[in-house]
Amino acid sequence: MNAAEIIALKAQALAEARDATSPQDIEAIRVRYLGRKGALPAIMKSLKDADPVERSEMGKQANLFRQELSSALESKASESESGDTVRTPSRMDTSLPGQWPSRGSRHPISIVIDDITAIFRSMGFTVADGPDIDSEHNNFDALNTPGDHPSRDAHDTFYLDNGDLLRTQTSTVQVRVMESTPPPIRIIAPGRCYRRDTSDATHSANFHQVEGLYVDRKVSLADLKGDITYFAHRLMGPGVQVRFRPHFFPFTEPSVEYDFSCHICKGSGCRVCKNSGWIEISGAGMVDPRVFENVGYDAEAFTGYAFGMGVERIAMIKYGIQDIRHLYDNDVRFLSQFS
Amino acid sequence: MKLLLSWLQDYVDFDGSTEALADRLTFSGSEVEAIDEIDGEVVLTIEVTPNRPDCLSIIGIAREVSALVRNPLRIPEVRLAETGPAVESLTSVELQDPERCARYSARVLQNAIVAPAPDWMQRRLELCGVRSINNLVDITNYVLLECGQPLHAFDQSRLTEGRIVVRRAQPGESIQTLDGVDRKLTDDILVIADASNPVALAGIMGGSSSEIQPSTTDILLESAYFDPSGIRRTARVLGLSTESSYRFERGVDVAQVDWASRRAAALMIEHAGARLGAGAIDQWPTKPAARRIACRPNRVRDLMGVEVGDEEIREILTSLELPVEAGADGALVVEVPTFRVDLEIEADVIEEVARIYGLDRIPAPTPRSTLIEAADDAGTRARAELRSQLVGLGLNEVMNYSFLSGGALDRFGTGDRDARVVLPNPISQDQAVMRNRLTPQMVETLGRNRARQTESAALFECGRVFYKGSDGLPNEQDRLAVGMMGRIGRGCLDVARPVESDEMFLWMKGLVESLCRAMHVRDVQVRDTAHPVFEEGFAVDVMIEGACCGQCGILSRAIGEAWRMSDPVAILEIAIQPLLTHVFELPKLNSVPIYPSVLRDMAIIVDQSVRHEDVLRVIHDSAPAELTDVHLFDIYTGKGVGECKKSVAYSLAYQSLETTLTDEAVNAFHAALMNAVVNALNAEIRGN
């Protein structure tokens, strides 16, 4: 045995001492290493035969072995006597912070779009996409918006020099899809829209919508109600109630607006739902036959429903975000909460 | 619109609570936004949709209530005592523009006494938000609120020649309106004129010159129908919206013009002691043709998705005062009354049935399971995968506006100015240009976070950029931007050393490589480039499958300092599309070797100008098939390696798929390879 081997044996003995959990263990270790027939007396005996160059180092290490192991066993014994719980053996401070690249986060708008998309995919919808800059035809004309409708005003809509505009709704994608694909179709179109709203707590000139369109034979208002209700249960939980109110949009007839029961107060009234128990979500309706005619669909053979919902609004409702501007402020302290 | 409940009860009876009534109105399309109690009176605030101008009056809402509760509507009967001279002897109406004014009626009342209106009338007006002025003006407003027909009372003695001309304004004409504003007129504006000058903006506001005054005795009472789009244009041009223009631009009931005139005249006789001239001048050159819409009960059931019976459909329509006759093939033919300007096609009639039937009575079945052949939305799924991988790599997603100021873009270069898509009507100069790159807002976002004491961040944005193509037309492209600052790639205990540009650059490069791997893009390279956005020597083009799709590097210090970031900031901006093309491809699998690999190190001293890629190229050019892996594990400059030299060390793995390689074989491979490297790079083997 040389000095290095003594050190290794010491490490083994100390590890055993640390792992000992009972007085019997402690005694067994003492006998095994320090006892008359133990390892250490054997080492001491072997010193006289050792290489003289190594002898002094071996002696020094053997003494250290005895001292360290004795004191380790003593403190272990007193710990055991005092009744303290013997700690789970550990060689490091396991409470140190973990080190692995931290996970990032999706933006809440992305999360909501992904959630909505996943739900409608499960119902057989596919996702369609369209450009942010589109024609007045796709944004207004084809959607049966009267020529002098106020929403067309340059006060509300961003026009470009060439007469195109920044779409004010993702309904443009409806028109694009219907003009290029024969029915039946079942699509949703998430995307960015623009309106000339001065920004405040609930308005942003740049926002996101998810448009939905289902055209087939005999699609009815009942289908719209059923699908929106199913969607509501998947998005907000099975307890949510949905109610429909007649409304008006140029591109649907009949038109409805729908509300979800408030998920915060469950309908009893709170700040989020302004004490009404209901939260207005979006508009929908049966596609106006004139829209079908504009895109060359047989308005007699096919019927369909369409809806458009505001993503920011749903994100604000779901996460209790008070001000829409937080969504575009991109403060890491806000974003990282969506990890 | 304000609706006084006690006034509503003049026209229709209903039971139950106010809340129940409000609910029924809301769920039939007239949304009750508020219920207020003022001085013991209940006032509802109703949001009337733009297609229903007929509901902009008490009688209009009473008609809805009548249909909902199936109680009859009571329209007040008007009896007139026409004790004055024939109206033709008192005035005349010249209708020059029947397109903009389909109907114009005038009555003349004499010997009126201007006084306050009766208390009950003043009270009703005030509860509905209309200020009381005098009996004559109040009566016109009262009838407006009651039936939705705007009226105007002129002081006839102040009309030149006491007569009316309905015409376009002439160039250079102007008018002072009742609000005291002098307005210049254009020839698109329809005016009511007397023999010489405009005396009112048709359908919008009267003029001061013919306003009712305390001394007024003779009144010309106007009731007319003006074309909605003309009123809308004029109101917008003049920036003037009134109770009157609001109704005309949505469409009033052309048939009700005379009833409203008679109703007001009767009230003026009663409450202002006026004497009414006999008859009325009523210019109505072209009466609208009767409109009929066929409504098929089967279509109603199909569109609503509920089995509502023919008889119930008929009852609902009749209760809305929509007369129904039997048509061919069981269709119900509705004769559209003139007050329902919104009813044009069958679907409009079906909506009437649905909203009175009650949307809550329509079932909400489980979604249909019919499958429609899916359109290809792989692009959307691939983009979702890209975002998800970036999140997994530790980045926070941000979203910035699609527009920013031209000045913010200029800071990152001005060569693109002509190709920018500029908004002619921005909200503000800060949002005047469509972004043609994501980097400026990414840098700003990092800077804003730094200013809020966030020292380290790794952010990404998947966003659209906009630019003019060579044809001058706007184009769009989806881009990915990444921004990094601080000790983002280090452990928490390693904070003492400042971050160096080299280190930051390699974090960004590592991210790009990891991302490409995640998206199954195998061929990604970087190529040194120079770019004003980046620090010199720290900018590369990102080449995917040989094509440049963007840049990454260390942000120019000058730009960073504008946001008070003096430490290295890494920025990436690339097109998204090249990242998406392989994501759904299956990996090509190689069998896992069963024989062990043998490692050999290669430490060489080379000129500092020799690049990692040079060494790799030589190794790969000379390697035997058994070389399976090479990686760099040390770079050292300084003591012991000589001026302008560096020591680089690589670990090489040799492995065969067929056999366990012997030491001799590996030694031979390695020696040959070392020899090739030494010769090609003029290298010196370290330790020799």
Tab-separated table of N, CA, C and O in Angstrom, chain B residues 203-302:
chain	number	residue	atom	x	y	z
B	203	GLY	N	-81.876	68.740	-44.366
B	203	GLY	CA	-81.794	67.514	-43.567
B	203	GLY	C	-80.771	67.545	-42.460
B	203	GLY	O	-80.623	66.562	-41.741
B	204	ILE	N	-80.045	68.665	-42.311
B	204	ILE	CA	-78.982	68.681	-41.295
B	204	ILE	C	-79.230	69.755	-40.244
B	204	ILE	O	-79.335	69.465	-39.060
B	205	MET	N	-79.343	71.020	-40.692
B	205	MET	CA	-79.540	72.097	-39.718
B	205	MET	C	-80.122	73.312	-40.419
B	205	MET	O	-79.795	73.596	-41.572
B	206	GLY	N	-80.991	74.027	-39.695
B	206	GLY	CA	-81.576	75.245	-40.231
B	206	GLY	C	-80.581	76.403	-40.198
B	206	GLY	O	-79.502	76.302	-39.630
B	207	GLY	N	-80.985	77.493	-40.834
B	207	GLY	CA	-80.139	78.681	-40.840
B	207	GLY	C	-80.651	79.721	-39.861
B	207	GLY	O	-81.848	79.753	-39.533
B	208	SER	N	-79.734	80.601	-39.426
B	208	SER	CA	-80.114	81.628	-38.448
B	208	SER	C	-81.124	82.617	-39.024
B	208	SER	O	-81.977	83.135	-38.308
B	209	SER	N	-81.036	82.852	-40.329
B	209	SER	CA	-81.823	83.939	-40.901
B	209	SER	C	-83.318	83.679	-40.837
B	209	SER	O	-84.110	84.602	-40.846
B	210	SER	N	-83.713	82.406	-40.794
B	210	SER	CA	-85.151	82.112	-40.775
B	210	SER	C	-85.563	81.415	-39.483
B	210	SER	O	-86.598	80.763	-39.418
B	211	GLU	N	-84.719	81.549	-38.472
B	211	GLU	CA	-84.958	80.879	-37.191
B	211	GLU	C	-86.232	81.429	-36.528
B	211	GLU	O	-86.539	82.614	-36.642
B	212	ILE	N	-86.934	80.541	-35.813
B	212	ILE	CA	-88.100	80.977	-35.046
B	212	ILE	C	-87.643	81.936	-33.938
B	212	ILE	O	-86.691	81.636	-33.213
B	213	GLN	N	-88.328	83.085	-33.851
B	213	GLN	CA	-87.950	84.077	-32.836
B	213	GLN	C	-89.164	84.352	-31.944
B	213	GLN	O	-90.275	83.968	-32.289
B	214	PRO	N	-88.963	85.052	-30.825
B	214	PRO	CA	-90.117	85.331	-29.958
B	214	PRO	C	-91.239	86.041	-30.705
B	214	PRO	O	-92.425	85.860	-30.391
B	215	SER	N	-90.884	86.828	-31.721
B	215	SER	CA	-91.905	87.601	-32.432
B	215	SER	C	-92.531	86.835	-33.590
B	215	SER	O	-93.425	87.360	-34.262
B	216	THR	N	-92.038	85.640	-33.845
B	216	THR	CA	-92.540	84.889	-35.005
B	216	THR	C	-94.030	84.597	-34.859
B	216	THR	O	-94.505	84.226	-33.781
B	217	THR	N	-94.764	84.736	-35.982
B	217	THR	CA	-96.184	84.368	-35.960
B	217	THR	C	-96.501	83.345	-37.039
B	217	THR	O	-97.343	82.476	-36.839
B	218	ASP	N	-95.834	83.475	-38.190
B	218	ASP	CA	-96.163	82.590	-39.316
B	218	ASP	C	-95.044	81.572	-39.516
B	218	ASP	O	-93.860	81.920	-39.550
B	219	ILE	N	-95.459	80.325	-39.666
B	219	ILE	CA	-94.479	79.250	-39.727
B	219	ILE	C	-94.672	78.471	-41.001
B	219	ILE	O	-95.798	78.135	-41.370
B	220	LEU	N	-93.521	78.163	-41.647
B	220	LEU	CA	-93.575	77.189	-42.714
B	220	LEU	C	-92.998	75.901	-42.137
B	220	LEU	O	-91.871	75.870	-41.665
B	221	LEU	N	-93.804	74.848	-42.122
B	221	LEU	CA	-93.411	73.590	-41.501
B	221	LEU	C	-92.957	72.625	-42.590
B	221	LEU	O	-93.736	72.249	-43.466
B	222	GLU	N	-91.663	72.256	-42.500
B	222	GLU	CA	-91.090	71.360	-43.502
B	222	GLU	C	-91.090	69.932	-42.983
B	222	GLU	O	-90.688	69.668	-41.853
B	223	SER	N	-91.516	68.996	-43.848
B	223	SER	CA	-91.325	67.576	-43.576
B	223	SER	C	-90.900	66.975	-44.903
B	223	SER	O	-91.571	67.188	-45.914
B	224	ALA	N	-89.762	66.272	-44.925
B	224	ALA	CA	-89.214	65.858	-46.222
B	224	ALA	C	-88.449	64.547	-46.106
B	224	ALA	O	-88.210	64.038	-45.009
B	225	TYR	N	-88.119	64.019	-47.262
B	225	TYR	CA	-87.263	62.836	-47.321
B	225	TYR	C	-86.032	63.206	-48.124
B	225	TYR	O	-86.135	63.592	-49.295
B	226	PHE	N	-84.857	63.122	-47.516
B	226	PHE	CA	-83.612	63.419	-48.222
B	226	PHE	C	-82.811	62.141	-48.420
B	226	PHE	O	-82.816	61.242	-47.573
B	227	ASP	N	-82.111	62.106	-49.539
B	227	ASP	CA	-81.331	60.921	-49.905
B	227	ASP	C	-80.212	60.654	-48.883
B	227	ASP	O	-79.415	61.547	-48.580
B	228	PRO	N	-80.153	59.419	-48.344
B	228	PRO	CA	-79.192	59.128	-47.273
B	228	PRO	C	-77.733	59.427	-47.642
B	228	PRO	O	-77.017	60.052	-46.855
B	229	SER	N	-77.307	59.011	-48.833
B	229	SER	CA	-75.873	59.178	-49.101
B	229	SER	C	-75.488	60.642	-49.250
B	229	SER	O	-74.387	61.047	-48.868
B	230	GLY	N	-76.403	61.449	-49.805
B	230	GLY	CA	-76.114	62.876	-49.926
B	230	GLY	C	-75.979	63.522	-48.550
B	230	GLY	O	-75.066	64.314	-48.298
B	231	ILE	N	-76.879	63.173	-47.648
B	231	ILE	CA	-76.825	63.727	-46.288
B	231	ILE	C	-75.527	63.288	-45.614
B	231	ILE	O	-74.834	64.083	-44.961
B	232	ARG	N	-75.174	62.000	-45.812
B	232	ARG	CA	-73.962	61.483	-45.165
B	232	ARG	C	-72.726	62.244	-45.654
B	232	ARG	O	-71.877	62.642	-44.867
B	233	ARG	N	-72.677	62.466	-46.976
B	233	ARG	CA	-71.522	63.190	-47.533
B	233	ARG	C	-71.436	64.593	-46.962
B	233	ARG	O	-70.379	65.047	-46.516
B	234	THR	N	-72.571	65.284	-46.972
B	234	THR	CA	-72.552	66.676	-46.519
B	234	THR	C	-72.207	66.758	-45.025
B	234	THR	O	-71.403	67.589	-44.608
B	235	ALA	N	-72.826	65.866	-44.240
B	235	ALA	CA	-72.557	65.891	-42.798
B	235	ALA	C	-71.069	65.659	-42.543
B	235	ALA	O	-70.467	66.285	-41.677
B	236	ARG	N	-70.470	64.761	-43.343
B	236	ARG	CA	-69.055	64.467	-43.136
B	236	ARG	C	-68.176	65.628	-43.565
B	236	ARG	O	-67.248	66.012	-42.861
B	237	VAL	N	-68.518	66.200	-44.733
B	237	VAL	CA	-67.717	67.318	-45.245
B	237	VAL	C	-67.755	68.482	-44.254
B	237	VAL	O	-66.752	69.139	-44.002
B	238	LEU	N	-68.945	68.729	-43.689
B	238	LEU	CA	-69.072	69.878	-42.794
B	238	LEU	C	-68.730	69.519	-41.342
B	238	LEU	O	-68.703	70.400	-40.481
B	239	GLY	N	-68.512	68.232	-41.084
B	239	GLY	CA	-68.218	67.805	-39.714
B	239	GLY	C	-69.365	68.124	-38.771
B	239	GLY	O	-69.170	68.579	-37.650
B	240	LEU	N	-70.584	67.900	-39.245
B	240	LEU	CA	-71.770	68.307	-38.495
B	240	LEU	C	-72.731	67.128	-38.446
B	240	LEU	O	-73.176	66.638	-39.476
B	241	SER	N	-73.005	66.640	-37.240
B	241	SER	CA	-73.955	65.541	-37.127
B	241	SER	C	-75.054	65.966	-36.175
B	241	SER	O	-74.787	66.440	-35.075
B	242	THR	N	-76.308	65.839	-36.608
B	242	THR	CA	-77.438	66.253	-35.777
B	242	THR	C	-78.418	65.097	-35.666
B	242	THR	O	-78.325	64.119	-36.399
B	243	GLU	N	-79.384	65.241	-34.760
B	243	GLU	CA	-80.440	64.227	-34.637
B	243	GLU	C	-81.089	64.014	-35.996
B	243	GLU	O	-81.472	62.898	-36.366
B	244	SER	N	-81.198	65.100	-36.744
B	244	SER	CA	-81.847	65.046	-38.046
B	244	SER	C	-80.974	64.314	-39.073
B	244	SER	O	-81.415	63.360	-39.721
B	245	SER	N	-79.713	64.726	-39.193
B	245	SER	CA	-78.859	64.086	-40.199
B	245	SER	C	-78.646	62.609	-39.859
B	245	SER	O	-78.570	61.766	-40.742
B	246	TYR	N	-78.580	62.297	-38.566
B	246	TYR	CA	-78.367	60.925	-38.123
B	246	TYR	C	-79.461	60.011	-38.679
B	246	TYR	O	-79.213	58.898	-39.117
B	247	ARG	N	-80.694	60.537	-38.673
B	247	ARG	CA	-81.806	59.717	-39.165
B	247	ARG	C	-81.880	59.711	-40.682
B	247	ARG	O	-82.073	58.658	-41.291
B	248	PHE	N	-81.707	60.909	-41.297
B	248	PHE	CA	-81.787	60.928	-42.762
B	248	PHE	C	-80.702	60.063	-43.391
B	248	PHE	O	-80.927	59.416	-44.405
B	249	GLU	N	-79.490	60.058	-42.797
B	249	GLU	CA	-78.436	59.309	-43.473
B	249	GLU	C	-78.629	57.807	-43.319
B	249	GLU	O	-78.018	57.035	-44.042
B	250	ARG	N	-79.473	57.387	-42.404
B	250	ARG	CA	-79.786	55.962	-42.301
B	250	ARG	C	-81.058	55.601	-43.077
B	250	ARG	O	-81.257	54.450	-43.431
B	251	GLY	N	-81.893	56.608	-43.323
B	251	GLY	CA	-83.104	56.354	-44.114
B	251	GLY	C	-84.380	56.488	-43.296
B	251	GLY	O	-84.649	55.649	-42.449
B	252	VAL	N	-85.166	57.544	-43.565
B	252	VAL	CA	-86.432	57.685	-42.853
B	252	VAL	C	-87.545	57.083	-43.713
B	252	VAL	O	-87.319	56.686	-44.861
B	253	ASP	N	-88.721	57.023	-43.159
B	253	ASP	CA	-89.864	56.427	-43.864
B	253	ASP	C	-90.504	57.477	-44.764
B	253	ASP	O	-91.137	58.410	-44.283
B	254	VAL	N	-90.337	57.295	-46.081
B	254	VAL	CA	-90.814	58.313	-47.016
B	254	VAL	C	-92.343	58.441	-46.945
B	254	VAL	O	-92.904	59.515	-47.206
B	255	ALA	N	-92.998	57.349	-46.564
B	255	ALA	CA	-94.469	57.403	-46.521
B	255	ALA	C	-94.973	58.138	-45.285
B	255	ALA	O	-96.137	58.508	-45.216
B	256	GLN	N	-94.105	58.311	-44.293
B	256	GLN	CA	-94.546	58.890	-43.038
B	256	GLN	C	-94.410	60.427	-43.013
B	256	GLN	O	-94.814	61.090	-42.062
B	257	VAL	N	-93.836	60.975	-44.112
B	257	VAL	CA	-93.568	62.414	-44.171
B	257	VAL	C	-94.822	63.238	-43.866
B	257	VAL	O	-94.784	64.173	-43.068
B	258	ASP	N	-95.943	62.848	-44.483
B	258	ASP	CA	-97.155	63.652	-44.292
B	258	ASP	C	-97.752	63.462	-42.898
B	258	ASP	O	-98.177	64.419	-42.264
B	259	TRP	N	-97.718	62.213	-42.375
B	259	TRP	CA	-98.268	61.984	-41.036
B	259	TRP	C	-97.532	62.850	-40.011
B	259	TRP	O	-98.141	63.497	-39.154
B	260	ALA	N	-96.215	62.904	-40.133
B	260	ALA	CA	-95.414	63.676	-39.173
B	260	ALA	C	-95.756	65.152	-39.261
B	260	ALA	O	-95.850	65.855	-38.248
B	261	SER	N	-95.951	65.635	-40.492
B	261	SER	CA	-96.293	67.047	-40.686
B	261	SER	C	-97.651	67.358	-40.046
B	261	SER	O	-97.816	68.354	-39.352
B	262	ARG	N	-98.594	66.470	-40.270
B	262	ARG	CA	-99.920	66.669	-39.692
B	262	ARG	C	-99.874	66.609	-38.161
B	262	ARG	O	-100.507	67.397	-37.469
B	263	ARG	N	-99.089	65.645	-37.659
B	263	ARG	CA	-98.971	65.489	-36.209
B	263	ARG	C	-98.411	66.774	-35.580
B	263	ARG	O	-98.941	67.286	-34.598
B	264	ALA	N	-97.367	67.330	-36.214
B	264	ALA	CA	-96.764	68.554	-35.664
B	264	ALA	C	-97.722	69.733	-35.799
B	264	ALA	O	-97.854	70.558	-34.889
B	265	ALA	N	-98.402	69.795	-36.935
B	265	ALA	CA	-99.333	70.910	-37.141
B	265	ALA	C	-100.441	70.884	-36.081
B	265	ALA	O	-100.798	71.915	-35.497
B	266	ALA	N	-100.943	69.681	-35.803
B	266	ALA	CA	-102.006	69.565	-34.804
B	266	ALA	C	-101.510	70.049	-33.444
B	266	ALA	O	-102.213	70.750	-32.714
B	267	LEU	N	-100.253	69.658	-33.102
B	267	LEU	CA	-99.708	70.086	-31.811
B	267	LEU	C	-99.479	71.589	-31.770
B	267	LEU	O	-99.640	72.237	-30.737
B	268	MET	N	-99.145	72.199	-32.947
B	268	MET	CA	-98.940	73.648	-32.982
B	268	MET	C	-100.265	74.389	-32.835
B	268	MET	O	-100.324	75.456	-32.225
B	269	ILE	N	-101.287	73.825	-33.411
B	269	ILE	CA	-102.612	74.434	-33.233
B	269	ILE	C	-102.984	74.380	-31.751
B	269	ILE	O	-103.410	75.367	-31.153
B	270	GLU	N	-102.714	73.206	-31.144
B	270	GLU	CA	-103.139	73.004	-29.763
B	270	GLU	C	-102.298	73.821	-28.779
B	270	GLU	O	-102.819	74.409	-27.840
B	271	HIS	N	-100.987	73.856	-29.001
B	271	HIS	CA	-100.102	74.428	-27.974
B	271	HIS	C	-99.519	75.784	-28.344
B	271	HIS	O	-98.816	76.377	-27.538
B	272	ALA	N	-99.773	76.282	-29.577
B	272	ALA	CA	-99.260	77.613	-29.908
B	272	ALA	C	-100.367	78.483	-30.499
B	272	ALA	O	-100.097	79.545	-31.034
B	273	GLY	N	-101.575	77.977	-30.418
B	273	GLY	CA	-102.714	78.761	-30.881
B	273	GLY	C	-102.674	79.104	-32.358
B	273	GLY	O	-103.265	80.089	-32.795
B	274	ALA	N	-101.972	78.285	-33.138
B	274	ALA	CA	-101.780	78.653	-34.540
B	274	ALA	C	-103.015	78.333	-35.377
B	274	ALA	O	-103.818	77.470	-35.023
B	275	ARG	N	-103.095	79.048	-36.517
B	275	ARG	CA	-104.168	78.795	-37.482
B	275	ARG	C	-103.516	78.137	-38.688
B	275	ARG	O	-102.571	78.677	-39.263
B	276	LEU	N	-104.030	76.943	-39.059
B	276	LEU	CA	-103.382	76.163	-40.113
B	276	LEU	C	-104.008	76.467	-41.458
B	276	LEU	O	-105.232	76.431	-41.617
B	277	GLY	N	-103.131	76.765	-42.439
B	277	GLY	CA	-103.598	76.939	-43.802
B	277	GLY	C	-104.187	75.647	-44.327
B	277	GLY	O	-103.801	74.555	-43.896
B	278	ALA	N	-105.095	75.766	-45.252
B	278	ALA	CA	-105.785	74.579	-45.743
B	278	ALA	C	-104.893	73.801	-46.694
B	278	ALA	O	-104.268	74.360	-47.582
B	279	GLY	N	-104.821	72.511	-46.454
B	279	GLY	CA	-104.059	71.624	-47.346
B	279	GLY	C	-102.561	71.710	-47.112
B	279	GLY	O	-102.085	72.391	-46.208
B	280	ALA	N	-101.842	70.977	-47.945
B	280	ALA	CA	-100.380	70.969	-47.841
B	280	ALA	C	-99.810	70.907	-49.232
B	280	ALA	O	-100.439	70.372	-50.144
B	281	ILE	N	-98.642	71.517	-49.361
B	281	ILE	CA	-97.913	71.300	-50.610
B	281	ILE	C	-97.091	70.053	-50.385
B	281	ILE	O	-96.359	69.944	-49.403
B	282	ASP	N	-97.229	69.065	-51.264
B	282	ASP	CA	-96.533	67.797	-51.056
B	282	ASP	C	-95.926	67.363	-52.377
B	282	ASP	O	-96.578	66.744	-53.206
B	283	GLN	N	-94.670	67.723	-52.575
B	283	GLN	CA	-93.975	67.362	-53.809
B	283	GLN	C	-93.393	65.965	-53.638
B	283	GLN	O	-92.471	65.752	-52.864
B	284	TRP	N	-93.911	65.021	-54.373
B	284	TRP	CA	-93.451	63.626	-54.271
B	284	TRP	C	-93.532	63.021	-55.659
B	284	TRP	O	-94.430	62.239	-55.972
B	285	PRO	N	-92.596	63.462	-56.528
B	285	PRO	CA	-92.740	63.140	-57.949
B	285	PRO	C	-92.731	61.644	-58.246
B	285	PRO	O	-93.479	61.188	-59.086
B	286	THR	N	-91.873	60.883	-57.593
B	286	THR	CA	-91.786	59.453	-57.915
B	286	THR	C	-92.005	58.639	-56.655
B	286	THR	O	-91.150	58.616	-55.765
B	287	LYS	N	-93.170	58.020	-56.604
B	287	LYS	CA	-93.431	57.183	-55.431
B	287	LYS	C	-92.694	55.856	-55.601
B	287	LYS	O	-92.598	55.327	-56.710
B	288	PRO	N	-92.148	55.330	-54.515
B	288	PRO	CA	-91.392	54.075	-54.648
B	288	PRO	C	-92.328	52.929	-55.018
B	288	PRO	O	-93.469	52.881	-54.565
B	289	ALA	N	-91.808	52.047	-55.865
B	289	ALA	CA	-92.599	50.874	-56.242
B	289	ALA	C	-92.719	49.955	-55.026
B	289	ALA	O	-91.828	49.915	-54.178
B	290	ALA	N	-93.838	49.247	-54.971
B	290	ALA	CA	-94.006	48.296	-53.867
B	290	ALA	C	-92.940	47.212	-53.992
B	290	ALA	O	-92.602	46.782	-55.093
B	291	ARG	N	-92.357	46.815	-52.857
B	291	ARG	CA	-91.322	45.778	-52.892
B	291	ARG	C	-91.886	44.515	-52.257
B	291	ARG	O	-92.469	44.556	-51.176
B	292	ARG	N	-91.705	43.404	-52.939
B	292	ARG	CA	-92.171	42.127	-52.402
B	292	ARG	C	-91.001	41.164	-52.317
B	292	ARG	O	-90.156	41.117	-53.202
B	293	ILE	N	-90.951	40.432	-51.229
B	293	ILE	CA	-89.900	39.438	-51.055
B	293	ILE	C	-90.560	38.097	-50.767
B	293	ILE	O	-91.372	37.986	-49.840
B	294	ALA	N	-90.203	37.088	-51.572
B	294	ALA	CA	-90.733	35.747	-51.322
B	294	ALA	C	-89.864	35.059	-50.287
B	294	ALA	O	-88.632	35.096	-50.379
B	295	CYS	N	-90.534	34.485	-49.308
B	295	CYS	CA	-89.796	33.829	-48.228
B	295	CYS	C	-90.317	32.399	-48.118
B	295	CYS	O	-91.500	32.178	-47.843
B	296	ARG	N	-89.407	31.431	-48.372
B	296	ARG	CA	-89.824	30.022	-48.364
B	296	ARG	C	-89.661	29.436	-46.967
B	296	ARG	O	-88.545	29.437	-46.420
B	297	PRO	N	-90.729	28.946	-46.396
B	297	PRO	CA	-90.626	28.391	-45.043
B	297	PRO	C	-89.548	27.321	-44.918
B	297	PRO	O	-88.873	27.239	-43.886
B	298	ASN	N	-89.357	26.508	-45.976
B	298	ASN	CA	-88.303	25.498	-45.894
B	298	ASN	C	-86.919	26.140	-45.769
B	298	ASN	O	-86.041	25.643	-45.072
B	299	ARG	N	-86.753	27.239	-46.491
B	299	ARG	CA	-85.481	27.937	-46.427
B	299	ARG	C	-85.285	28.520	-45.017
B	299	ARG	O	-84.176	28.533	-44.484
B	300	VAL	N	-86.369	29.028	-44.436
B	300	VAL	CA	-86.297	29.558	-43.072
B	300	VAL	C	-85.802	28.469	-42.129
B	300	VAL	O	-84.878	28.662	-41.328
B	301	ARG	N	-86.413	27.268	-42.264
B	301	ARG	CA	-86.038	26.160	-41.367
B	301	ARG	C	-84.603	25.706	-41.611
B	301	ARG	O	-83.854	25.434	-40.670
B	302	ASP	N	-84.215	25.654	-42.902
B	302	ASP	CA	-82.842	25.235	-43.212
B	302	ASP	C	-81.819	26.211	-42.637
B	302	ASP	O	-80.796	25.813	-42.089
